Structures are given as C-alpha cells and as structure tokens.
Coordinates of C-alpha atoms in Angstrom, one line a residue:
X1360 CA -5.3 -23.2 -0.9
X1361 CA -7.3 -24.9 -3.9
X1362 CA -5.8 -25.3 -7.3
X1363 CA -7.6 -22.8 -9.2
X1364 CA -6.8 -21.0 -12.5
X1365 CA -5.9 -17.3 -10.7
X1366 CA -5.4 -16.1 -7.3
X1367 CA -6.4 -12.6 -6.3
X1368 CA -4.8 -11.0 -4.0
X1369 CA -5.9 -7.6 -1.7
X1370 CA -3.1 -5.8 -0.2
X1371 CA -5.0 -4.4 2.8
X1372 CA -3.8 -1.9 5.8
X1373 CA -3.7 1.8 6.3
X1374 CA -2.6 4.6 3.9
X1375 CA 1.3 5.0 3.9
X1376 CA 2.5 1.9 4.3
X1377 CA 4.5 1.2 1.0
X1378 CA 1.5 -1.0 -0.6
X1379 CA 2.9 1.1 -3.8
X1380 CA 6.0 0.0 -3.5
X1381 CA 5.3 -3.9 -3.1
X1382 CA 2.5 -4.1 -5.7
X1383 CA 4.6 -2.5 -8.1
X1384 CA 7.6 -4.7 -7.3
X1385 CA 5.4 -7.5 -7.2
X1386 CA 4.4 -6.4 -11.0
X1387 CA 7.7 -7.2 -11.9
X1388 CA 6.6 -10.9 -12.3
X1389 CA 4.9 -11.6 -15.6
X1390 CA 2.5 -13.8 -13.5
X1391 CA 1.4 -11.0 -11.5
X1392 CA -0.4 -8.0 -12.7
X1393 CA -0.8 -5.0 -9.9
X1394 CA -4.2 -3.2 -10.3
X1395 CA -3.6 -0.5 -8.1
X1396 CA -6.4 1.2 -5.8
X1397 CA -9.7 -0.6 -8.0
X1398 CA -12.0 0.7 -5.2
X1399 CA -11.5 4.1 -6.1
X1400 CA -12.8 3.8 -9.9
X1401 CA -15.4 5.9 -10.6
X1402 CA -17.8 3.4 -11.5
X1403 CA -18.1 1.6 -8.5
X1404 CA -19.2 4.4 -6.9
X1405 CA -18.0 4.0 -3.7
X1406 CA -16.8 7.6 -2.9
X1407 CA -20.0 9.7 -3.5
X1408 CA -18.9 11.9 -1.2
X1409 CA -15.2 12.3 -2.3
X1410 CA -15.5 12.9 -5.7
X1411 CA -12.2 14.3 -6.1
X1412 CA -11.2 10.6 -4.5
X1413 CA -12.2 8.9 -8.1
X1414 CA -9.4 7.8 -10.3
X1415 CA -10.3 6.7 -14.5
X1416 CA -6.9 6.0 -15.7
X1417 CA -3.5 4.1 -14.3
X1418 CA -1.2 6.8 -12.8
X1419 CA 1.4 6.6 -15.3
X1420 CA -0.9 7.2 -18.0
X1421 CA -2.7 10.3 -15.7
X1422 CA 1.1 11.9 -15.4
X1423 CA 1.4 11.4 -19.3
X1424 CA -1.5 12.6 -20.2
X1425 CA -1.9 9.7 -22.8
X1426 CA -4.9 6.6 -23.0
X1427 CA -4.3 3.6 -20.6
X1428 CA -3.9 0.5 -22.7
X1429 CA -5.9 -1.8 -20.3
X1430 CA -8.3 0.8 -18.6
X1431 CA -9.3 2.1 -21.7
X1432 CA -12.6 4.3 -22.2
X1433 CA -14.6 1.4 -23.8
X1434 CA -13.5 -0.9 -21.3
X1435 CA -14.8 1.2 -18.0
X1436 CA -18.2 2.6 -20.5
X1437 CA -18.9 -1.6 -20.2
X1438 CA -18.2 -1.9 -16.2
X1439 CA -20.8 1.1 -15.6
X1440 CA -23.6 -1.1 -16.6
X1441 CA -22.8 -4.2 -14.5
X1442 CA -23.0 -4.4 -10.3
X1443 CA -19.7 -3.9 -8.8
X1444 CA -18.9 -8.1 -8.5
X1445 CA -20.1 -8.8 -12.0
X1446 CA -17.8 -5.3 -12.9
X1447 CA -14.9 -6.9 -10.8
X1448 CA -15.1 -10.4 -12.7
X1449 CA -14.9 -8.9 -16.0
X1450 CA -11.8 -7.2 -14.7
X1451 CA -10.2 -10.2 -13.4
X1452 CA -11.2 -11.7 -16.8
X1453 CA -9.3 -9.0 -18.5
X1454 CA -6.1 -9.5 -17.0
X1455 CA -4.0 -12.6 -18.4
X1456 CA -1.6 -13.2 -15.6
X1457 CA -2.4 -16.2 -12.6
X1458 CA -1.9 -13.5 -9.9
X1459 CA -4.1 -10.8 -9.9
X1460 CA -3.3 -7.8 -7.3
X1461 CA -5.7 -5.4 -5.5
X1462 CA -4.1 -2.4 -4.0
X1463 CA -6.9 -0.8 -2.4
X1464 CA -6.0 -1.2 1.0
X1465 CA -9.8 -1.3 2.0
X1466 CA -10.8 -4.3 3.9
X1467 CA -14.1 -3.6 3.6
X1468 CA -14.0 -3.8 -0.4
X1469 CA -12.5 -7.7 0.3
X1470 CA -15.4 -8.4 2.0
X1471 CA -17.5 -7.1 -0.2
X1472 CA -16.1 -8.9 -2.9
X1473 CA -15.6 -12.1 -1.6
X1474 CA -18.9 -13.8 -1.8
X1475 CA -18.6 -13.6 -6.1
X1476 CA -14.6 -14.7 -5.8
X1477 CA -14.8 -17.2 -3.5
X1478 CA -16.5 -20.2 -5.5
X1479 CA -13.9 -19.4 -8.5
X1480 CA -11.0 -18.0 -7.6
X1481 CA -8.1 -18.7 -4.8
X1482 CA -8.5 -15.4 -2.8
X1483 CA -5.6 -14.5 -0.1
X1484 CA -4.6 -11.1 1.2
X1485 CA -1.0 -9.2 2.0
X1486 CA -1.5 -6.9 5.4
X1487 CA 0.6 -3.8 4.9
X1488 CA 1.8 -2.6 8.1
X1489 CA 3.4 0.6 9.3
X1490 CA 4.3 1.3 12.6
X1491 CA 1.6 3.6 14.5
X1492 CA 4.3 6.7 15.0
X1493 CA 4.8 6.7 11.2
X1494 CA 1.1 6.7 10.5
X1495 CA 0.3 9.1 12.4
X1496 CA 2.7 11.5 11.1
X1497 CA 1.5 11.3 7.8
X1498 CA -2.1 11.4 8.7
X1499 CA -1.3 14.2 10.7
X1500 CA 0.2 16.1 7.8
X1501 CA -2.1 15.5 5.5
X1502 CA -5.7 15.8 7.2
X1503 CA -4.6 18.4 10.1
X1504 CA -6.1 16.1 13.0
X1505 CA -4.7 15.6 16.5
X1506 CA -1.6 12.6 17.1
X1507 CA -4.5 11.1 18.8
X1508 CA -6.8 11.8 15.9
X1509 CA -5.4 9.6 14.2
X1510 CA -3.9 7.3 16.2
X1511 CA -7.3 5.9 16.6
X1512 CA -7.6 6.0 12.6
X1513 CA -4.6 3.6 12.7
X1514 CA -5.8 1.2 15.1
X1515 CA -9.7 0.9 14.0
X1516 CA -8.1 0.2 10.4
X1517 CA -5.8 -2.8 11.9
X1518 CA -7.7 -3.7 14.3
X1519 CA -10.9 -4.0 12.0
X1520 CA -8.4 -5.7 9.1
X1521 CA -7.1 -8.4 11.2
X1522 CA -10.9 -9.0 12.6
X1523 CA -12.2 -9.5 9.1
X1524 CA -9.3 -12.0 8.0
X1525 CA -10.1 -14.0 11.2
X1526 CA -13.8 -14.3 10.6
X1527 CA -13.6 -15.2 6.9
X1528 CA -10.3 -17.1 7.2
X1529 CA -9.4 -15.3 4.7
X1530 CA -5.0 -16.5 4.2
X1531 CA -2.9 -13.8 4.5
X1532 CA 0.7 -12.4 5.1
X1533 CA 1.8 -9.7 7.2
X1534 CA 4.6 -7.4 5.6
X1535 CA 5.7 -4.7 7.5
X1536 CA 7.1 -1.2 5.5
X1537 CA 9.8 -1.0 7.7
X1538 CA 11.1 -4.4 7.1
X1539 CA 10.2 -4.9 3.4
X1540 CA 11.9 -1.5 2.3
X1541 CA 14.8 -2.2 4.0
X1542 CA 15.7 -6.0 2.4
X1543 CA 12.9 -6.0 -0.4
X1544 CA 14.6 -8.9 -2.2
X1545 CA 14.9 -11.3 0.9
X1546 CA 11.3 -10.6 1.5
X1547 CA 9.7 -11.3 -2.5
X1548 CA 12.2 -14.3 -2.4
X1549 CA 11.6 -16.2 0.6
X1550 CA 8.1 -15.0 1.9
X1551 CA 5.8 -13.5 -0.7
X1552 CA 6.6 -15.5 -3.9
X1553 CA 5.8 -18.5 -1.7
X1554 CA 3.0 -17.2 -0.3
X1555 CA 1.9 -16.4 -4.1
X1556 CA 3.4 -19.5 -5.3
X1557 CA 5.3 -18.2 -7.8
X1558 CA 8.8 -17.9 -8.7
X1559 CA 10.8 -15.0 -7.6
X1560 CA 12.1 -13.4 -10.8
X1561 CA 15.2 -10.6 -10.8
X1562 CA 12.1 -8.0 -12.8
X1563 CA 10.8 -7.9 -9.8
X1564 CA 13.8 -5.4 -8.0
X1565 CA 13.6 -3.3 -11.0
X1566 CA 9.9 -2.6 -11.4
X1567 CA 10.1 0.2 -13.0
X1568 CA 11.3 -1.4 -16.4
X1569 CA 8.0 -3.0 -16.4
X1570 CA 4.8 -1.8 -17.6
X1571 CA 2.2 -0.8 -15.0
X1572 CA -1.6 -0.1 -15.0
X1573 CA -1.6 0.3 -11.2
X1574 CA -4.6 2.8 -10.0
X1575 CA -3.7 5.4 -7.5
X1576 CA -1.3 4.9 -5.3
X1577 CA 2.1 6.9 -3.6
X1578 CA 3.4 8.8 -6.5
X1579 CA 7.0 8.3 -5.3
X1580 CA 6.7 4.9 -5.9
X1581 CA 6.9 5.6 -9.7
X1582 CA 10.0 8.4 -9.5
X1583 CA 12.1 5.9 -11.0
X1584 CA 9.8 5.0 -14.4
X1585 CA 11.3 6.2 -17.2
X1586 CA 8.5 7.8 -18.4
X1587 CA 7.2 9.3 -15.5
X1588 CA 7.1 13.2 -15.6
X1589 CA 8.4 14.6 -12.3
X1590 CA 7.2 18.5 -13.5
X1591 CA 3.9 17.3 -13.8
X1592 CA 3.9 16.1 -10.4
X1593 CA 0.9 18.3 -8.0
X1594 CA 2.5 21.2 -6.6
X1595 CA 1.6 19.3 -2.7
X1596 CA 4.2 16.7 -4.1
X1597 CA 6.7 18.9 -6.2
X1598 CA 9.3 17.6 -2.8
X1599 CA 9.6 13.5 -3.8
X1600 CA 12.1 14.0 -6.7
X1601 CA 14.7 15.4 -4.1
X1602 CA 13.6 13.4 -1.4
X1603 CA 14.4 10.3 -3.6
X1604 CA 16.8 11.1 -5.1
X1605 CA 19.7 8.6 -5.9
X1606 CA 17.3 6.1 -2.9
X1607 CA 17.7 3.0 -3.9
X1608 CA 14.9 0.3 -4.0
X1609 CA 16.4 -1.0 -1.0
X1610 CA 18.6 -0.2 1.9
X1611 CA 17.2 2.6 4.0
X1612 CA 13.7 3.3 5.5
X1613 CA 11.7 6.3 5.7
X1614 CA 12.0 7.5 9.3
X1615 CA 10.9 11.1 9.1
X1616 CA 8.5 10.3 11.7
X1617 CA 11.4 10.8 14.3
X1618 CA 12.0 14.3 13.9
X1619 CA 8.6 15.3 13.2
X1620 CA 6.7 14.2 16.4
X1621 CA 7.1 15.5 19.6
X1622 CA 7.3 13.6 22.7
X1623 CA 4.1 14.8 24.1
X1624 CA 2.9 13.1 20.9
X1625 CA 4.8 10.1 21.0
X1626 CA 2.9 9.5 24.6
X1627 CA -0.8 10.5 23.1
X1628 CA -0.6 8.0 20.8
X1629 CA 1.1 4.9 22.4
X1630 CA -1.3 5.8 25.3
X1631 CA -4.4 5.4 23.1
X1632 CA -6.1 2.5 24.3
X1633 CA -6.0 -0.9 21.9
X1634 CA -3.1 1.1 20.0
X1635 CA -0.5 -1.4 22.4
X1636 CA -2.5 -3.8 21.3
X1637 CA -2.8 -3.7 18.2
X1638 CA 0.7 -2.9 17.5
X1639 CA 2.2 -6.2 18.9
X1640 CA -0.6 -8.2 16.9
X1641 CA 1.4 -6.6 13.7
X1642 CA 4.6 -7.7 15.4
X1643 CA 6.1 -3.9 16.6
X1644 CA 7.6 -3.2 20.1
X1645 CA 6.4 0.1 20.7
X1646 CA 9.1 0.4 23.8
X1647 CA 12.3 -0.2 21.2
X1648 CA 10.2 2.7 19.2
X1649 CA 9.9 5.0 21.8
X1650 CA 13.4 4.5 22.9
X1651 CA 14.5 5.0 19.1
X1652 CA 12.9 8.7 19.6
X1653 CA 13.9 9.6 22.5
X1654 CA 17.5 8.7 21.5
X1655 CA 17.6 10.7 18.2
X1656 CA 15.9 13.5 20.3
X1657 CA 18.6 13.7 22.3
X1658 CA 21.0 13.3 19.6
X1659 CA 19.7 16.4 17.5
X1660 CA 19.6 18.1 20.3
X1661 CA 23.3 17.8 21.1
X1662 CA 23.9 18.2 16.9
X1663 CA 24.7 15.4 16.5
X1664 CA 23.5 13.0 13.7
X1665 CA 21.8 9.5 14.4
X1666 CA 23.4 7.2 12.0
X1667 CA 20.9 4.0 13.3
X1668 CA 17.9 6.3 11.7

C-alpha cells in the first residue's frame, strides 16, 4: 500500500452481515469516518427502479427528523450536477478524517469507482461475511423467496465479490459476523486497525457516543445512540428494542437462523451447487453448521435449551 493522504475503504458482502455494526464501530476512531450505504443516494441514481431504495439524509438524522450536518441540502443540490466519480471525490473531499468508509456492500459500486480513486487515493476493501444459513433466513423473511432462492443470492454475491478483488487486486480483509460480534475488540485491535493502519482507540467499543453520518444501514445497529428514537422506528421493525435489549456490543451472536430453518432447508441450501464452495473460500465449515442444527433441533425438541447457541 502507497503512502497516500486517505484511504477509502468499501465494506463489501451480502445484506445482513453486521457491516452496520463494524462501520459504526470503526467510526469510533477520529481517523475514520463511516459513510454508510453512499450507493443508495438519490443522486447517483443507481436504483431507478427502487425508488423507495433511495436514502437523502444519515439515519440518525431520518429517525430525528432534524438536517444532517454533513449531508446537508446544499451539499447533495452540488453532487446532482457532477457524474457519479466526480460526485464521489467531492465527497471524499468533504470528509476530514485519513480513513474514509463505504458501507454499501455493493461490489459492483467499487468497481465502478475505482478507475477515479485509484491514481489518488489508497483504496482497500473489508469482506463482510455471514454464514449461508443465516443469510438465507433473513433473505427468506424479508423478500418471501425459496431457501434455495436465495441461497443462490448468497453465493453469486460472494462468489462475484471475491472474483472482483482477485482481478483488480484490490487488498482486502475478510471479517466474518459470527466472529467479529462475538470478540469485536480482539478483532478492531489486532486485525482491522492494522489493516487500516491506524491505532485502535477505546471510542471505538462505544460507538454510539460518537457522532455518525452513516447512510442506511441495520437500524439495530443504532438502538444504543442516545438520541435515537426507538417509537419512531417502522412498524416492520417495532421488534429490535426487545430483541436488544440489555445485548451487549459483544459477547453473543445472532443465531436465530437455528430455530427458524427447517432441515429440509438446511439440505436445499448446502446442496446448491458452488454454495460448498464458496463457503470454505470465506472460511465456514458448513458440516460443524449443520451438526450445530441438528443438535439444537434435537435439543428443542426434547425442551431443552442449547446453551452453545
């Protein structure tokens, strides 16, 4: 890596896998500013056919009802007369930290990107990975598809992200949810400040003390911000406050995944083809998953409780 004034950084990798969670904790740094889901502003215009998709404001300020201090009106009236590199640069410009971090999650806007970033700017990406099974139970939930549906959603996004990073050589990390969630602070202190080159600092394991212009994202990733409203929350979501509460950043995973799929799902989507695959390129053993299943299966069944989950 060159010694250049400011690195940006994509968090790439499928919806739910905790990118909300590590950009914001990575925010903690005053060298890193989190950006949140840039790919989904309005003036890129990248989501014509999702129009409901397009965000304007950081969520805090959405929940609050109140002006964002850095995407402010004036601000995004200037990006919608520039192309979508020239729009990016003046937002890299804008931000005075030597990290900058995308959270879109969206290969394909990395790639897009890169050409205008490349000659100025130290450009690395963070894979966000969750396990297939998890994926899929979210995806499942929220679009109403098949467990095979999208399973193949899951491994054409990772199989397509690690593809790109290969071709453009493109440095990255891989953090898995599962991991990072459980031991966040081993993981920003001895992996991703390094990878960053920057040092860890304690702001970073309470985020939420810090102020964030973060686009999009999970909304349960901001619970703990003072000034978050949980009333105002979408009726769809109106079930995070009790789910987290008294979580701590830290400690325990969310494993929901176990009681929600089936075994007849479990098989459909290990058994997709390049879904193996891909899952041991991301580093999970598929076989200790399945096993985990089957065991807490058979442990509800007898009512008992799995304390390993």
């Amino acid at each position: 890596m060159t010694l250049r004034q400011k690195t940006i950084c994509f968090i790439v990798g499928s919806l739910f896998s905790g990118s909300t969670l590590l950009g914001n904790s990575l925010n903690g740094s005053p060298e890193v500013i989190f950006l949140g889901e840039t790919d989904r502003l309005r003036y890129f215009r990248r989501y014509e056919n999702c129009p409901d998709y397009y965000v304007d404001q950081s969520i805090l300020s959405e929940n609050n009802h109140m002006p964002c201090e850095f995407w402010n009106r004036a601000f995004l009236t200037k990006l919608k007369w520039l192309s979508t590199a020239e729009a990016f640069l003046e937002i890299i410009e804008r931000t005075g930290t030597s990290i900058v971090l995308d959270g879109s999650k969206n290969i394909d806007w990395l790639i897009d990107l890169y050409p205008s970033l490349i000659e100025k700017y130290n450009v690395v990406a963070i894979v966000s990975a969750r396990n297939p099974f998890a994926f899929c139970s979210s995806y499942r939930k929220l679009n109403q598809v098949s467990a095979w549906a999208a399973a193949e959603v899951w491994r054409n996004v990772y199989s397509h992200t690690l593809r790109c990073l290969s071709s453009y050589s493109i440095p990255n990390i891989l953090i898995r949810y599962e991991d990072f969630a459980l031991d966040p602070e081993r993981f920003l202190q001895q992996k991703l400040t390094r990878f960053l080159g920057i040092p860890f600092h304690p702001q970073m394991m309470q985020y939420w003390q810090v102020p964030n212009y973060a686009l999009g994202g999970n909304t349960g990733a901001y619970l703990q911000f003072q000034q978050f409203q949980h009333a105002k929350l979408d009726p769809s979501e109106q079930w995070k406050p009790e789910y987290y509460h008294n979580k701590p950043f830290g400690g325990w995973v969310s494993e929901r995944w176990l009681d929600v799929l089936d075994e007849d799902q479990i098989a459909e989507i290990a058994s997709l083809d390049g879904v193996m695959a891909t899952a041991f390129n991301l580093g999970y053993n598929l076989t200790a998953l399945i096993r985990q299943h089957r065991d807490k299966q058979l442990l509800g069944n007898n009512g008992l409780e799995c304390k390993s989950c």
